[in-house]
Amino acid sequence: MAKAIIAGASGLIGGLLLDILLQSSEYKEVVILVRKELPVKHKKLKQIVVDFDKLQDYAAELNGRAIFCCLGTTRKKTPDRAVYRKIDHDYPVQMAKIGLRNGIEQYHLVSALGADTGSSAFYMKTKGEVEDDIIKVGLKCLHIYRPSFLTGHRTEKNRVEERIVGVLFKVINPLLLGGLKKYRSIPAKTVAMAMYKQSLIKREGVFIHPSEQIKQIA
């Protein structure tokens, strides 16, 4: 029976992962770091309302078996690049450093297909940099998940475009063959399940899971 920490439990993957962990007999405590409390109640759940700019103030909670970092934002929601980088890069890296000091067994990071420090696209470049910088932290066990376009029920009313793209992918997916297969959309629940299942395996090292592999291990 272990303890898990989720950052980003209000998001698509994080919310689904939270449900899985609360139902799992493998975890006795699930701690979520949130900006505002979620309308979720469970005997195993502990919600901590945090200021992510002061993560060190909550360092004592970042211990146990696994940290699941599902933090992320969108350019539309966060047009300021400096703020965007803090959410997608600085906070995940700081959590990794705190986790290392606290002896965390595993760190699971949601990244994106195409993450690359050499990319000319700010989003992909940032994803590549957060991957590289967390690898440099030297965690005992690091899992990096690189999903393609995520599908699933989103609660935000202003993300209509993503829902439309999700419908289009249902038509496009069968046409993506060979080397293009990796671009097929992936259900967010599949990513969450893959993260959970990998957390049950005790091993050391850095493991990078591209979208098609995520589907296989879920």
PDB file of C-alpha atoms in Angstrom:
ATOM      1  CA  MET A   1       0.000   0.000   0.000  1.00  0.00           C
ATOM      2  CA  ALA A   2       1.638   3.200  -1.195  1.00  0.00           C
ATOM      3  CA  LYS A   3       1.231   6.948  -1.409  1.00  0.00           C
ATOM      4  CA  ALA A   4       0.820   8.831  -4.697  1.00  0.00           C
ATOM      5  CA  ILE A   5       0.974  12.539  -5.486  1.00  0.00           C
ATOM      6  CA  ILE A   6      -0.766  14.082  -8.486  1.00  0.00           C
ATOM      7  CA  ALA A   7      -0.129  17.576  -9.801  1.00  0.00           C
ATOM      8  CA  GLY A   8      -2.707  18.524 -12.405  1.00  0.00           C
ATOM      9  CA  ALA A   9      -5.645  16.468 -11.120  1.00  0.00           C
ATOM     10  CA  SER A  10      -8.103  19.026 -12.516  1.00  0.00           C
ATOM     11  CA  GLY A  11      -6.945  18.304 -16.069  1.00  0.00           C
ATOM     12  CA  LEU A  12      -8.051  15.637 -18.517  1.00  0.00           C
ATOM     13  CA  ILE A  13      -5.387  12.986 -17.797  1.00  0.00           C
ATOM     14  CA  GLY A  14      -4.925  13.948 -14.160  1.00  0.00           C
ATOM     15  CA  GLY A  15      -8.631  13.645 -13.395  1.00  0.00           C
ATOM     16  CA  LEU A  16      -8.857  10.190 -14.928  1.00  0.00           C
ATOM     17  CA  LEU A  17      -5.690   9.098 -13.136  1.00  0.00           C
ATOM     18  CA  LEU A  18      -7.153  10.327  -9.854  1.00  0.00           C
ATOM     19  CA  ASP A  19     -10.203   8.095 -10.342  1.00  0.00           C
ATOM     20  CA  ILE A  20      -7.985   5.087 -11.077  1.00  0.00           C
ATOM     21  CA  LEU A  21      -5.770   5.634  -8.035  1.00  0.00           C
ATOM     22  CA  LEU A  22      -8.701   6.133  -5.673  1.00  0.00           C
ATOM     23  CA  GLN A  23     -10.184   2.828  -6.815  1.00  0.00           C
ATOM     24  CA  SER A  24      -6.862   0.983  -6.638  1.00  0.00           C
ATOM     25  CA  SER A  25      -6.046  -1.279  -3.712  1.00  0.00           C
ATOM     26  CA  GLU A  26      -2.351  -0.599  -4.374  1.00  0.00           C
ATOM     27  CA  TYR A  27      -2.503   2.935  -2.992  1.00  0.00           C
ATOM     28  CA  LYS A  28      -3.533   3.831   0.536  1.00  0.00           C
ATOM     29  CA  GLU A  29      -3.199   7.611   0.129  1.00  0.00           C
ATOM     30  CA  VAL A  30      -3.591   9.934  -2.837  1.00  0.00           C
ATOM     31  CA  VAL A  31      -2.451  13.523  -2.431  1.00  0.00           C
ATOM     32  CA  ILE A  32      -3.402  16.079  -5.058  1.00  0.00           C
ATOM     33  CA  LEU A  33      -1.808  19.504  -5.392  1.00  0.00           C
ATOM     34  CA  VAL A  34      -4.457  21.932  -6.604  1.00  0.00           C
ATOM     35  CA  ARG A  35      -4.966  25.666  -7.038  1.00  0.00           C
ATOM     36  CA  LYS A  36      -8.498  25.312  -5.691  1.00  0.00           C
ATOM     37  CA  GLU A  37     -10.191  22.349  -4.051  1.00  0.00           C
ATOM     38  CA  LEU A  38     -11.921  19.875  -6.366  1.00  0.00           C
ATOM     39  CA  PRO A  39     -15.465  18.600  -5.697  1.00  0.00           C
ATOM     40  CA  VAL A  40     -14.165  15.099  -4.943  1.00  0.00           C
ATOM     41  CA  LYS A  41     -14.469  13.265  -1.636  1.00  0.00           C
ATOM     42  CA  HIS A  42     -12.795   9.965  -0.746  1.00  0.00           C
ATOM     43  CA  LYS A  43     -11.319   8.463   2.389  1.00  0.00           C
ATOM     44  CA  LYS A  44      -7.938   8.048   0.663  1.00  0.00           C
ATOM     45  CA  LEU A  45      -7.861  11.530  -0.828  1.00  0.00           C
ATOM     46  CA  LYS A  46      -5.976  14.502   0.592  1.00  0.00           C
ATOM     47  CA  GLN A  47      -6.290  17.808  -1.231  1.00  0.00           C
ATOM     48  CA  ILE A  48      -3.659  20.486  -0.729  1.00  0.00           C
ATOM     49  CA  VAL A  49      -4.377  23.937  -2.111  1.00  0.00           C
ATOM     50  CA  VAL A  50      -0.968  25.228  -3.156  1.00  0.00           C
ATOM     51  CA  ASP A  51       0.747  28.241  -4.621  1.00  0.00           C
ATOM     52  CA  PHE A  52       2.916  26.574  -7.249  1.00  0.00           C
ATOM     53  CA  ASP A  53       5.298  29.520  -7.112  1.00  0.00           C
ATOM     54  CA  LYS A  54       6.085  28.404  -3.550  1.00  0.00           C
ATOM     55  CA  LEU A  55       6.309  24.644  -4.009  1.00  0.00           C
ATOM     56  CA  GLN A  56       9.087  24.364  -1.457  1.00  0.00           C
ATOM     57  CA  ASP A  57       6.546  25.275   1.244  1.00  0.00           C
ATOM     58  CA  TYR A  58       4.791  21.954   0.552  1.00  0.00           C
ATOM     59  CA  ALA A  59       7.932  19.841   0.160  1.00  0.00           C
ATOM     60  CA  ALA A  60       7.075  17.604   3.124  1.00  0.00           C
ATOM     61  CA  GLU A  61       4.150  16.120   1.155  1.00  0.00           C
ATOM     62  CA  LEU A  62       6.210  15.162  -1.911  1.00  0.00           C
ATOM     63  CA  ASN A  63       7.225  11.700  -0.816  1.00  0.00           C
ATOM     64  CA  GLY A  64       6.038   8.134  -1.182  1.00  0.00           C
ATOM     65  CA  ARG A  65       5.998   5.841  -4.198  1.00  0.00           C
ATOM     66  CA  ALA A  66       5.206   8.158  -7.087  1.00  0.00           C
ATOM     67  CA  ILE A  67       4.720  11.716  -8.244  1.00  0.00           C
ATOM     68  CA  PHE A  68       2.467  11.983 -11.284  1.00  0.00           C
ATOM     69  CA  CYS A  69       2.990  15.306 -13.036  1.00  0.00           C
ATOM     70  CA  CYS A  70       0.067  16.049 -15.341  1.00  0.00           C
ATOM     71  CA  LEU A  71       0.509  19.808 -15.310  1.00  0.00           C
ATOM     72  CA  GLY A  72      -0.008  21.669 -18.542  1.00  0.00           C
ATOM     73  CA  THR A  73      -1.774  24.558 -20.178  1.00  0.00           C
ATOM     74  CA  THR A  74      -2.587  25.842 -23.668  1.00  0.00           C
ATOM     75  CA  ARG A  75      -1.386  28.840 -25.609  1.00  0.00           C
ATOM     76  CA  LYS A  76      -4.958  30.100 -25.812  1.00  0.00           C
ATOM     77  CA  LYS A  77      -5.446  29.821 -22.053  1.00  0.00           C
ATOM     78  CA  THR A  78      -1.965  31.124 -21.214  1.00  0.00           C
ATOM     79  CA  PRO A  79      -0.765  33.467 -23.992  1.00  0.00           C
ATOM     80  CA  ASP A  80       2.068  34.869 -21.852  1.00  0.00           C
ATOM     81  CA  ARG A  81       5.084  32.703 -22.732  1.00  0.00           C
ATOM     82  CA  ALA A  82       6.804  33.323 -19.399  1.00  0.00           C
ATOM     83  CA  VAL A  83       3.764  32.069 -17.467  1.00  0.00           C
ATOM     84  CA  TYR A  84       3.331  29.179 -19.910  1.00  0.00           C
ATOM     85  CA  ARG A  85       6.931  28.093 -19.328  1.00  0.00           C
ATOM     86  CA  LYS A  86       6.516  28.220 -15.549  1.00  0.00           C
ATOM     87  CA  ILE A  87       3.573  25.828 -15.730  1.00  0.00           C
ATOM     88  CA  ASP A  88       4.986  23.451 -18.339  1.00  0.00           C
ATOM     89  CA  HIS A  89       8.650  23.546 -17.307  1.00  0.00           C
ATOM     90  CA  ASP A  90       9.537  25.205 -14.014  1.00  0.00           C
ATOM     91  CA  TYR A  91       6.947  23.585 -11.751  1.00  0.00           C
ATOM     92  CA  PRO A  92       7.548  20.007 -13.005  1.00  0.00           C
ATOM     93  CA  VAL A  93      11.327  20.413 -12.676  1.00  0.00           C
ATOM     94  CA  GLN A  94      11.059  21.817  -9.158  1.00  0.00           C
ATOM     95  CA  MET A  95       8.778  18.959  -8.090  1.00  0.00           C
ATOM     96  CA  ALA A  96      11.309  16.481  -9.446  1.00  0.00           C
ATOM     97  CA  LYS A  97      14.106  18.093  -7.426  1.00  0.00           C
ATOM     98  CA  ILE A  98      12.033  18.061  -4.241  1.00  0.00           C
ATOM     99  CA  GLY A  99      10.997  14.468  -4.915  1.00  0.00           C
ATOM    100  CA  LEU A 100      14.628  13.428  -5.305  1.00  0.00           C
ATOM    101  CA  ARG A 101      15.554  14.980  -1.949  1.00  0.00           C
ATOM    102  CA  ASN A 102      12.592  13.216  -0.320  1.00  0.00           C
ATOM    103  CA  GLY A 103      13.493   9.827  -1.753  1.00  0.00           C
ATOM    104  CA  ILE A 104      10.521   9.501  -4.109  1.00  0.00           C
ATOM    105  CA  GLU A 105      10.605   6.111  -5.838  1.00  0.00           C
ATOM    106  CA  GLN A 106       9.142   7.171  -9.189  1.00  0.00           C
ATOM    107  CA  TYR A 107       8.333  10.285 -11.193  1.00  0.00           C
ATOM    108  CA  HIS A 108       5.819  10.165 -14.057  1.00  0.00           C
ATOM    109  CA  LEU A 109       5.732  13.084 -16.499  1.00  0.00           C
ATOM    110  CA  VAL A 110       3.146  13.769 -19.180  1.00  0.00           C
ATOM    111  CA  SER A 111       4.945  15.326 -22.141  1.00  0.00           C
ATOM    112  CA  ALA A 112       3.896  15.305 -25.800  1.00  0.00           C
ATOM    113  CA  LEU A 113       4.625  13.586 -29.085  1.00  0.00           C
ATOM    114  CA  GLY A 114       7.247  15.654 -30.895  1.00  0.00           C
ATOM    115  CA  ALA A 115       8.903  17.074 -27.768  1.00  0.00           C
ATOM    116  CA  ASP A 116      12.293  18.363 -28.932  1.00  0.00           C
ATOM    117  CA  THR A 117      14.681  20.977 -27.557  1.00  0.00           C
ATOM    118  CA  GLY A 118      15.678  21.814 -31.121  1.00  0.00           C
ATOM    119  CA  SER A 119      12.111  22.470 -32.284  1.00  0.00           C
ATOM    120  CA  SER A 120      11.240  25.890 -33.706  1.00  0.00           C
ATOM    121  CA  ALA A 121       7.791  25.569 -32.123  1.00  0.00           C
ATOM    122  CA  PHE A 122       7.723  27.053 -28.617  1.00  0.00           C
ATOM    123  CA  TYR A 123       5.357  24.343 -27.303  1.00  0.00           C
ATOM    124  CA  MET A 124       7.462  21.408 -28.499  1.00  0.00           C
ATOM    125  CA  LYS A 125      10.709  23.110 -27.515  1.00  0.00           C
ATOM    126  CA  THR A 126       9.403  23.664 -23.971  1.00  0.00           C
ATOM    127  CA  LYS A 127       8.293  20.040 -23.714  1.00  0.00           C
ATOM    128  CA  GLY A 128      11.729  18.910 -24.866  1.00  0.00           C
ATOM    129  CA  GLU A 129      13.456  21.137 -22.338  1.00  0.00           C
ATOM    130  CA  VAL A 130      11.370  19.939 -19.406  1.00  0.00           C
ATOM    131  CA  GLU A 131      12.139  16.339 -20.344  1.00  0.00           C
ATOM    132  CA  ASP A 132      15.875  17.018 -20.551  1.00  0.00           C
ATOM    133  CA  ASP A 133      15.992  19.017 -17.335  1.00  0.00           C
ATOM    134  CA  ILE A 134      14.083  16.402 -15.337  1.00  0.00           C
ATOM    135  CA  ILE A 135      16.340  13.661 -16.676  1.00  0.00           C
ATOM    136  CA  LYS A 136      19.301  15.706 -15.388  1.00  0.00           C
ATOM    137  CA  VAL A 137      17.784  15.739 -11.873  1.00  0.00           C
ATOM    138  CA  GLY A 138      18.846  12.102 -11.531  1.00  0.00           C
ATOM    139  CA  LEU A 139      15.687  10.473 -10.231  1.00  0.00           C
ATOM    140  CA  LYS A 140      15.798   6.762  -9.431  1.00  0.00           C
ATOM    141  CA  CYS A 141      12.941   6.017 -11.832  1.00  0.00           C
ATOM    142  CA  LEU A 142      11.549   8.429 -14.419  1.00  0.00           C
ATOM    143  CA  HIS A 143       8.734   7.684 -16.868  1.00  0.00           C
ATOM    144  CA  ILE A 144       8.040  10.160 -19.682  1.00  0.00           C
ATOM    145  CA  TYR A 145       4.823   9.783 -21.674  1.00  0.00           C
ATOM    146  CA  ARG A 146       4.562  11.329 -25.138  1.00  0.00           C
ATOM    147  CA  PRO A 147       0.932  11.052 -26.238  1.00  0.00           C
ATOM    148  CA  SER A 148      -0.352  12.390 -29.547  1.00  0.00           C
ATOM    149  CA  PHE A 149      -3.646  14.318 -29.711  1.00  0.00           C
ATOM    150  CA  LEU A 150      -5.710  13.472 -26.640  1.00  0.00           C
ATOM    151  CA  THR A 151      -9.371  12.552 -26.800  1.00  0.00           C
ATOM    152  CA  GLY A 152     -11.807  12.442 -23.924  1.00  0.00           C
ATOM    153  CA  HIS A 153     -14.493  14.485 -22.215  1.00  0.00           C
ATOM    154  CA  ARG A 154     -13.262  17.975 -21.436  1.00  0.00           C
ATOM    155  CA  THR A 155     -15.173  20.103 -18.977  1.00  0.00           C
ATOM    156  CA  GLU A 156     -13.916  23.461 -20.246  1.00  0.00           C
ATOM    157  CA  LYS A 157     -16.568  25.121 -22.414  1.00  0.00           C
ATOM    158  CA  ASN A 158     -13.988  27.176 -24.316  1.00  0.00           C
ATOM    159  CA  ARG A 159     -12.195  24.154 -25.825  1.00  0.00           C
ATOM    160  CA  VAL A 160     -14.738  23.555 -28.587  1.00  0.00           C
ATOM    161  CA  GLU A 161     -11.991  23.460 -31.225  1.00  0.00           C
ATOM    162  CA  GLU A 162     -10.328  20.482 -29.532  1.00  0.00           C
ATOM    163  CA  ARG A 163     -13.606  18.583 -29.426  1.00  0.00           C
ATOM    164  CA  ILE A 164     -14.077  19.207 -33.151  1.00  0.00           C
ATOM    165  CA  VAL A 165     -10.548  17.977 -33.889  1.00  0.00           C
ATOM    166  CA  GLY A 166     -11.279  14.902 -31.773  1.00  0.00           C
ATOM    167  CA  VAL A 167     -14.265  14.056 -33.994  1.00  0.00           C
ATOM    168  CA  LEU A 168     -12.125  14.546 -37.110  1.00  0.00           C
ATOM    169  CA  PHE A 169      -9.500  12.145 -35.773  1.00  0.00           C
ATOM    170  CA  LYS A 170     -12.100   9.379 -35.604  1.00  0.00           C
ATOM    171  CA  VAL A 171     -12.226   9.617 -39.396  1.00  0.00           C
ATOM    172  CA  ILE A 172      -8.506  10.228 -39.926  1.00  0.00           C
ATOM    173  CA  ASN A 173      -7.054   7.591 -37.555  1.00  0.00           C
ATOM    174  CA  PRO A 174      -7.661   4.564 -39.829  1.00  0.00           C
ATOM    175  CA  LEU A 175      -5.910   6.414 -42.663  1.00  0.00           C
ATOM    176  CA  LEU A 176      -2.731   6.969 -40.656  1.00  0.00           C
ATOM    177  CA  LEU A 177      -0.664   3.925 -41.540  1.00  0.00           C
ATOM    178  CA  GLY A 178       3.000   2.948 -41.395  1.00  0.00           C
ATOM    179  CA  GLY A 179       5.166   5.793 -40.146  1.00  0.00           C
ATOM    180  CA  LEU A 180       2.093   7.990 -39.712  1.00  0.00           C
ATOM    181  CA  LYS A 181       0.475   5.593 -37.243  1.00  0.00           C
ATOM    182  CA  LYS A 182       2.189   7.351 -34.326  1.00  0.00           C
ATOM    183  CA  TYR A 183       0.064  10.450 -34.994  1.00  0.00           C
ATOM    184  CA  ARG A 184      -3.223   8.678 -34.327  1.00  0.00           C
ATOM    185  CA  SER A 185      -5.178  10.239 -31.478  1.00  0.00           C
ATOM    186  CA  ILE A 186      -5.138   8.544 -28.101  1.00  0.00           C
ATOM    187  CA  PRO A 187      -7.792   8.462 -25.340  1.00  0.00           C
ATOM    188  CA  ALA A 188      -6.667  10.323 -22.231  1.00  0.00           C
ATOM    189  CA  LYS A 189      -7.902   7.373 -20.161  1.00  0.00           C
ATOM    190  CA  THR A 190      -5.385   5.151 -21.979  1.00  0.00           C
ATOM    191  CA  VAL A 191      -2.546   7.452 -20.915  1.00  0.00           C
ATOM    192  CA  ALA A 192      -3.801   7.519 -17.324  1.00  0.00           C
ATOM    193  CA  MET A 193      -4.043   3.726 -17.204  1.00  0.00           C
ATOM    194  CA  ALA A 194      -0.540   3.331 -18.649  1.00  0.00           C
ATOM    195  CA  MET A 195       0.839   5.650 -15.958  1.00  0.00           C
ATOM    196  CA  TYR A 196      -0.917   3.677 -13.243  1.00  0.00           C
ATOM    197  CA  LYS A 197       0.264   0.290 -14.527  1.00  0.00           C
ATOM    198  CA  GLN A 198       3.860   1.448 -14.886  1.00  0.00           C
ATOM    199  CA  SER A 199       3.789   2.726 -11.303  1.00  0.00           C
ATOM    200  CA  LEU A 200       3.157  -0.835 -10.116  1.00  0.00           C
ATOM    201  CA  ILE A 201       6.436  -2.050 -11.633  1.00  0.00           C
ATOM    202  CA  LYS A 202       9.529  -1.610  -9.493  1.00  0.00           C
ATOM    203  CA  ARG A 203      12.523  -0.703 -11.648  1.00  0.00           C
ATOM    204  CA  GLU A 204      15.147   1.975 -12.113  1.00  0.00           C
ATOM    205  CA  GLY A 205      16.116   4.139 -15.069  1.00  0.00           C
ATOM    206  CA  VAL A 206      14.591   6.536 -17.585  1.00  0.00           C
ATOM    207  CA  PHE A 207      11.707   5.215 -19.688  1.00  0.00           C
ATOM    208  CA  ILE A 208      10.248   7.176 -22.595  1.00  0.00           C
ATOM    209  CA  HIS A 209       6.870   6.010 -23.878  1.00  0.00           C
ATOM    210  CA  PRO A 210       5.727   7.274 -27.313  1.00  0.00           C
ATOM    211  CA  SER A 211       2.019   7.336 -28.084  1.00  0.00           C
ATOM    212  CA  GLU A 212       1.750   3.928 -29.763  1.00  0.00           C
ATOM    213  CA  GLN A 213       3.676   2.261 -26.910  1.00  0.00           C
ATOM    214  CA  ILE A 214       1.381   3.910 -24.360  1.00  0.00           C
ATOM    215  CA  LYS A 215      -1.545   2.108 -25.994  1.00  0.00           C
ATOM    216  CA  GLN A 216       0.281  -1.209 -25.672  1.00  0.00           C
ATOM    217  CA  ILE A 217       1.157  -0.873 -21.990  1.00  0.00           C
ATOM    218  CA  ALA A 218      -2.200   0.511 -20.835  1.00  0.00           C
TER     219      ALA A 218
END
